[in-house]
mmCIF file of C-alpha atoms in Angstrom:
data_model
loop_
_atom_site.group_PDB
_atom_site.id
_atom_site.type_symbol
_atom_site.label_atom_id
_atom_site.label_comp_id
_atom_site.label_asym_id
_atom_site.label_seq_id
_atom_site.Cartn_x
_atom_site.Cartn_y
_atom_site.Cartn_z
ATOM 1 C CA MET A 21 126.616 152.036 -97.641
ATOM 2 C CA LYS A 22 128.284 154.178 -100.066
ATOM 3 C CA ILE A 23 124.964 156.255 -102.399
ATOM 4 C CA PRO A 24 126.124 156.372 -105.437
ATOM 5 C CA ILE A 25 125.479 160.056 -106.630
ATOM 6 C CA ASP A 26 124.075 161.020 -110.226
ATOM 7 C CA PRO A 27 126.595 162.846 -112.529
ATOM 8 C CA LEU A 28 123.781 164.576 -113.976
ATOM 9 C CA ARG A 29 123.452 167.124 -110.048
ATOM 10 C CA LEU A 30 126.983 167.705 -109.996
ATOM 11 C CA VAL A 31 126.057 170.337 -113.968
ATOM 12 C CA PRO A 32 125.761 172.980 -111.983
ATOM 13 C CA PHE A 33 128.728 172.454 -109.492
ATOM 14 C CA VAL A 34 130.980 171.589 -113.322
ATOM 15 C CA SER A 35 129.577 174.694 -115.293
ATOM 16 C CA ALA A 36 130.970 176.401 -113.378
ATOM 17 C CA ILE A 37 133.819 175.933 -112.567
ATOM 18 C CA SER A 38 134.420 175.771 -116.582
ATOM 19 C CA ASN A 39 133.247 179.087 -116.753
ATOM 20 C CA VAL A 40 135.229 180.454 -114.263
ATOM 21 C CA LEU A 41 138.112 178.278 -116.386
ATOM 22 C CA GLY A 42 137.585 179.689 -119.041
ATOM 23 C CA LYS A 43 137.823 183.278 -118.460
ATOM 24 C CA THR A 44 141.817 182.916 -117.081
ATOM 25 C CA LEU A 45 142.677 180.587 -120.610
ATOM 26 C CA ARG A 46 144.766 183.564 -122.859
ATOM 27 C CA PHE A 47 143.922 182.380 -126.534
ATOM 28 C CA GLU A 48 145.751 183.350 -129.166
ATOM 29 C CA VAL A 49 143.134 182.735 -131.996
ATOM 30 C CA HIS A 50 144.549 182.341 -136.414
ATOM 31 C CA GLY A 51 141.300 182.961 -137.906
ATOM 32 C CA ASP A 52 138.857 185.127 -138.184
ATOM 33 C CA LEU A 53 135.444 183.514 -135.890
ATOM 34 C CA LYS A 54 133.654 187.087 -135.716
ATOM 35 C CA SER A 55 133.337 187.480 -139.362
ATOM 36 C CA ILE A 56 131.925 183.976 -139.709
ATOM 37 C CA ILE A 57 129.710 184.803 -136.569
ATOM 38 C CA GLU A 58 128.401 188.217 -138.267
ATOM 39 C CA LYS A 59 128.091 186.205 -141.865
ATOM 40 C CA SER A 60 125.529 183.461 -140.642
ATOM 41 C CA ARG A 61 123.449 185.812 -138.980
ATOM 42 C CA GLN A 62 123.388 187.188 -141.959
ATOM 43 C CA GLY A 63 121.920 184.141 -143.419
ATOM 44 C CA LYS A 64 124.613 182.644 -144.398
ATOM 45 C CA PRO A 65 124.952 178.417 -142.791
ATOM 46 C CA TYR A 66 128.047 177.387 -141.303
ATOM 47 C CA VAL A 67 129.038 174.005 -139.385
ATOM 48 C CA PHE A 68 131.920 173.803 -136.619
ATOM 49 C CA ALA A 69 134.236 170.209 -137.114
ATOM 50 C CA LEU A 70 136.074 169.609 -133.920
ATOM 51 C CA TRP A 71 137.462 167.024 -132.850
ATOM 52 C CA HIS A 72 135.892 165.315 -128.941
ATOM 53 C CA GLY A 73 138.810 165.716 -126.930
ATOM 54 C CA GLU A 74 139.833 169.402 -127.739
ATOM 55 C CA PHE A 75 135.555 170.157 -127.660
ATOM 56 C CA LEU A 76 135.831 172.263 -123.743
ATOM 57 C CA PRO A 77 138.606 175.280 -124.904
ATOM 58 C CA LEU A 78 137.171 175.254 -127.731
ATOM 59 C CA ILE A 79 133.829 175.679 -126.286
ATOM 60 C CA SER A 80 134.836 178.089 -123.825
ATOM 61 C CA TYR A 81 136.978 180.019 -125.955
ATOM 62 C CA VAL A 82 133.396 180.210 -129.067
ATOM 63 C CA ASN A 83 131.174 180.905 -125.412
ATOM 64 C CA ARG A 84 133.109 184.706 -125.201
ATOM 65 C CA PHE A 85 130.990 185.891 -128.745
ATOM 66 C CA ASP A 86 127.792 186.321 -126.764
ATOM 67 C CA ASN A 87 126.370 183.491 -129.289
ATOM 68 C CA ARG A 88 124.803 180.873 -129.326
ATOM 69 C CA PHE A 89 125.514 177.292 -131.524
ATOM 70 C CA VAL A 90 122.948 174.317 -132.088
ATOM 71 C CA ILE A 91 124.960 171.190 -131.255
ATOM 72 C CA MET A 92 124.679 167.531 -131.957
ATOM 73 C CA VAL A 93 125.097 165.524 -128.731
ATOM 74 C CA SER A 94 125.249 161.814 -128.634
ATOM 75 C CA GLN A 95 121.813 160.114 -126.881
ATOM 76 C CA SER A 96 124.054 158.405 -124.625
ATOM 77 C CA LYS A 97 124.392 159.381 -120.751
ATOM 78 C CA ASP A 98 127.612 161.182 -121.128
ATOM 79 C CA GLY A 99 125.440 162.898 -124.065
ATOM 80 C CA GLU A 100 122.998 164.040 -121.183
ATOM 81 C CA PHE A 101 125.348 164.559 -119.323
ATOM 82 C CA ILE A 102 126.989 166.935 -121.841
ATOM 83 C CA SER A 103 123.771 168.354 -123.114
ATOM 84 C CA ARG A 104 123.292 170.249 -120.012
ATOM 85 C CA LEU A 105 126.183 171.997 -119.596
ATOM 86 C CA LEU A 106 125.999 173.481 -123.388
ATOM 87 C CA GLU A 107 122.255 174.702 -122.304
ATOM 88 C CA ARG A 108 123.866 176.234 -119.534
ATOM 89 C CA SER A 109 125.601 178.420 -121.132
ATOM 90 C CA GLY A 110 123.161 179.629 -123.943
ATOM 91 C CA HIS A 111 123.600 176.813 -126.396
ATOM 92 C CA ILE A 112 120.679 173.957 -128.142
ATOM 93 C CA THR A 113 121.473 170.956 -128.261
ATOM 94 C CA VAL A 114 119.878 168.113 -130.634
ATOM 95 C CA ARG A 115 120.536 164.233 -129.700
ATOM 96 C CA GLY A 116 121.532 161.757 -131.815
ATOM 97 C CA SER A 117 123.234 160.604 -134.379
ATOM 98 C CA SER A 118 124.186 158.449 -137.319
ATOM 99 C CA SER A 119 123.606 155.412 -135.456
ATOM 100 C CA ARG A 120 120.692 157.290 -133.325
ATOM 101 C CA GLY A 121 117.798 158.885 -133.468
ATOM 102 C CA GLY A 122 119.956 160.242 -137.331
ATOM 103 C CA VAL A 123 117.162 161.069 -139.384
ATOM 104 C CA ARG A 124 115.229 162.935 -136.744
ATOM 105 C CA VAL A 125 118.912 165.077 -135.155
ATOM 106 C CA LEU A 126 119.350 166.526 -138.308
ATOM 107 C CA ILE A 127 115.788 167.422 -138.925
ATOM 108 C CA ASN A 128 116.382 169.235 -135.989
ATOM 109 C CA ALA A 129 119.649 170.563 -136.461
ATOM 110 C CA LYS A 130 118.585 172.215 -140.121
ATOM 111 C CA ARG A 131 115.318 173.881 -138.811
ATOM 112 C CA LEU A 132 116.889 175.465 -136.041
ATOM 113 C CA MET A 133 120.250 176.132 -137.798
ATOM 114 C CA LEU A 134 118.001 178.254 -140.611
ATOM 115 C CA LYS A 135 115.019 179.904 -138.764
ATOM 116 C CA GLU A 136 117.683 180.769 -135.974
ATOM 117 C CA LYS A 137 120.822 181.340 -138.317
ATOM 118 C CA LEU A 138 123.033 179.256 -135.799
ATOM 119 C CA ILE A 139 126.212 178.267 -137.157
ATOM 120 C CA GLY A 140 125.848 174.232 -135.897
ATOM 121 C CA ALA A 141 128.987 171.867 -134.376
ATOM 122 C CA VAL A 142 129.345 168.386 -134.419
ATOM 123 C CA THR A 143 132.008 166.688 -133.121
ATOM 124 C CA VAL A 144 132.993 164.406 -136.043
ATOM 125 C CA ASP A 145 134.788 161.376 -134.229
ATOM 126 C CA GLY A 146 132.108 161.685 -131.404
ATOM 127 C CA PRO A 147 130.748 160.060 -129.545
ATOM 128 C CA ARG A 148 133.382 157.363 -128.853
ATOM 129 C CA GLY A 149 135.576 157.523 -131.462
ATOM 130 C CA PRO A 150 137.690 156.067 -132.981
ATOM 131 C CA ARG A 151 140.162 159.530 -131.697
ATOM 132 C CA HIS A 152 140.963 161.568 -135.112
ATOM 133 C CA LYS A 153 138.373 159.493 -137.663
ATOM 134 C CA VAL A 154 136.027 161.617 -138.930
ATOM 135 C CA LYS A 155 131.833 159.884 -139.191
ATOM 136 C CA ASP A 156 129.198 160.572 -141.880
ATOM 137 C CA GLY A 157 126.476 163.085 -139.802
ATOM 138 C CA ILE A 158 128.694 166.438 -140.567
ATOM 139 C CA PHE A 159 128.418 165.656 -144.294
ATOM 140 C CA LEU A 160 124.573 165.291 -144.240
ATOM 141 C CA LEU A 161 124.449 167.775 -142.038
ATOM 142 C CA ALA A 162 126.046 170.148 -144.435
ATOM 143 C CA GLN A 163 124.542 169.357 -147.876
ATOM 144 C CA ARG A 164 121.035 169.495 -146.735
ATOM 145 C CA THR A 165 121.523 173.247 -144.891
ATOM 146 C CA GLY A 166 123.620 174.120 -147.905
ATOM 147 C CA ALA A 167 126.352 175.346 -145.285
ATOM 148 C CA GLN A 168 129.553 175.119 -145.418
ATOM 149 C CA ILE A 169 132.132 173.443 -142.466
ATOM 150 C CA ILE A 170 134.601 175.173 -140.360
ATOM 151 C CA PRO A 171 137.251 173.262 -139.294
ATOM 152 C CA LEU A 172 138.594 174.299 -135.639
ATOM 153 C CA ARG A 173 141.525 173.246 -133.571
ATOM 154 C CA ALA A 174 142.661 173.812 -130.119
ATOM 155 C CA TYR A 175 146.047 173.556 -128.123
ATOM 156 C CA ALA A 176 146.693 174.131 -124.951
ATOM 157 C CA SER A 177 150.419 175.077 -123.194
ATOM 158 C CA GLN A 178 149.869 173.465 -120.486
ATOM 159 C CA LYS A 179 147.276 170.675 -119.733
ATOM 160 C CA LYS A 180 146.028 167.434 -118.347
ATOM 161 C CA GLU A 181 145.230 164.781 -120.835
ATOM 162 C CA PHE A 182 142.994 162.464 -119.563
ATOM 163 C CA ASN A 183 143.485 158.158 -120.794
ATOM 164 C CA SER A 184 140.250 158.201 -122.178
ATOM 165 C CA TRP A 185 139.249 156.786 -126.362
ATOM 166 C CA ASP A 186 139.695 161.040 -126.942
ATOM 167 C CA ARG A 187 142.531 161.764 -124.989
ATOM 168 C CA PHE A 188 140.600 164.734 -123.137
ATOM 169 C CA MET A 189 141.934 167.435 -122.683
ATOM 170 C CA LEU A 190 141.462 169.840 -119.763
ATOM 171 C CA PRO A 191 143.833 172.989 -120.350
ATOM 172 C CA TYR A 192 145.378 174.237 -116.680
ATOM 173 C CA PRO A 193 144.439 177.939 -115.410
ATOM 174 C CA PHE A 194 145.748 180.796 -117.067
ATOM 175 C CA SER A 195 147.156 178.707 -119.936
ATOM 176 C CA LYS A 196 147.349 180.002 -123.064
ATOM 177 C CA CYS A 197 145.085 178.209 -125.604
ATOM 178 C CA ARG A 198 146.351 178.184 -130.130
ATOM 179 C CA PHE A 199 142.907 177.939 -131.965
ATOM 180 C CA TYR A 200 143.179 177.900 -135.713
ATOM 181 C CA LEU A 201 140.549 177.707 -138.071
ATOM 182 C CA GLY A 202 140.412 176.575 -141.499
ATOM 183 C CA GLU A 203 138.905 177.064 -144.831
ATOM 184 C CA PRO A 204 135.147 176.360 -145.398
ATOM 185 C CA MET A 205 135.150 173.854 -147.391
ATOM 186 C CA ASP A 206 132.889 172.789 -149.608
ATOM 187 C CA VAL A 207 130.401 169.391 -149.696
ATOM 188 C CA THR A 208 130.075 167.986 -152.375
ATOM 189 C CA THR A 209 126.542 167.851 -154.009
ATOM 190 C CA GLU A 210 127.311 164.380 -155.485
ATOM 191 C CA LYS A 211 124.385 161.232 -153.337
ATOM 192 C CA LEU A 212 126.546 160.330 -150.269
ATOM 193 C CA ASP A 213 126.853 156.917 -150.387
ATOM 194 C CA LYS A 214 129.055 154.856 -148.856
ATOM 195 C CA ASP A 215 132.121 155.567 -150.981
ATOM 196 C CA VAL A 216 131.133 159.325 -151.404
ATOM 197 C CA LEU A 217 131.789 159.461 -147.644
ATOM 198 C CA LYS A 218 134.508 157.643 -147.383
ATOM 199 C CA GLN A 219 136.352 160.252 -149.528
ATOM 200 C CA GLU A 220 134.551 162.957 -147.842
ATOM 201 C CA GLY A 221 135.601 161.927 -144.518
ATOM 202 C CA ALA A 222 139.171 161.637 -145.581
ATOM 203 C CA ARG A 223 139.413 165.045 -146.934
ATOM 204 C CA LEU A 224 138.023 166.066 -144.013
ATOM 205 C CA GLU A 225 140.376 164.230 -141.573
ATOM 206 C CA LYS A 226 143.095 165.736 -143.514
ATOM 207 C CA ARG A 227 142.831 169.380 -143.540
ATOM 208 C CA MET A 228 141.730 168.758 -139.598
ATOM 209 C CA LEU A 229 145.212 166.724 -138.851
ATOM 210 C CA ALA A 230 147.440 169.579 -140.710
ATOM 211 C CA LEU A 231 145.355 172.866 -139.133
ATOM 212 C CA GLY A 232 148.317 174.287 -136.224
ATOM 213 C CA SER A 233 150.593 171.330 -136.815
ATOM 214 C CA GLU A 234 154.306 172.084 -136.312
#
């Protein structure tokens, strides 16, 4: 009889492998992340928007800056695994989504971003997709905090792309990763009703899909 392995017990191992992998990647950066981090430390609020499938190389890169981020993570089982990985790297996670624990997660993220002067981060098509379709949470967070949204993209020269809904990207060791920061996006001050959220989502999707495309 096989005893099932609790995935959470693998967190230390996966964290160690991820850290080693991240140090081997060669990044070609388009955009001034250092300037954004410095401005955030002076009190300027930002929230990063990234696709779920590009999460690993982006976090591997920002970890090099010795800077904590406030990252919204779903309340799913996968979210628990990801949350523990991120916290081992020094980041702060807030658990919830626009559909589960929405108000609470927004209040917690806002408090941490403004009080601690930390950048927020949201996988805008997570936790279950559809892939590359922006959900509402990032606009609610940005409007509540007065933050500008910074679109982020990552491309790897050599990678394993998994057959999952997000086509999760795992760069091979020593591969080259192109990393793009888009222009800051101001969220509308209008009431975020269904139509406005749809409009803002389409605007951010367009920016992200064009970012770094060739």
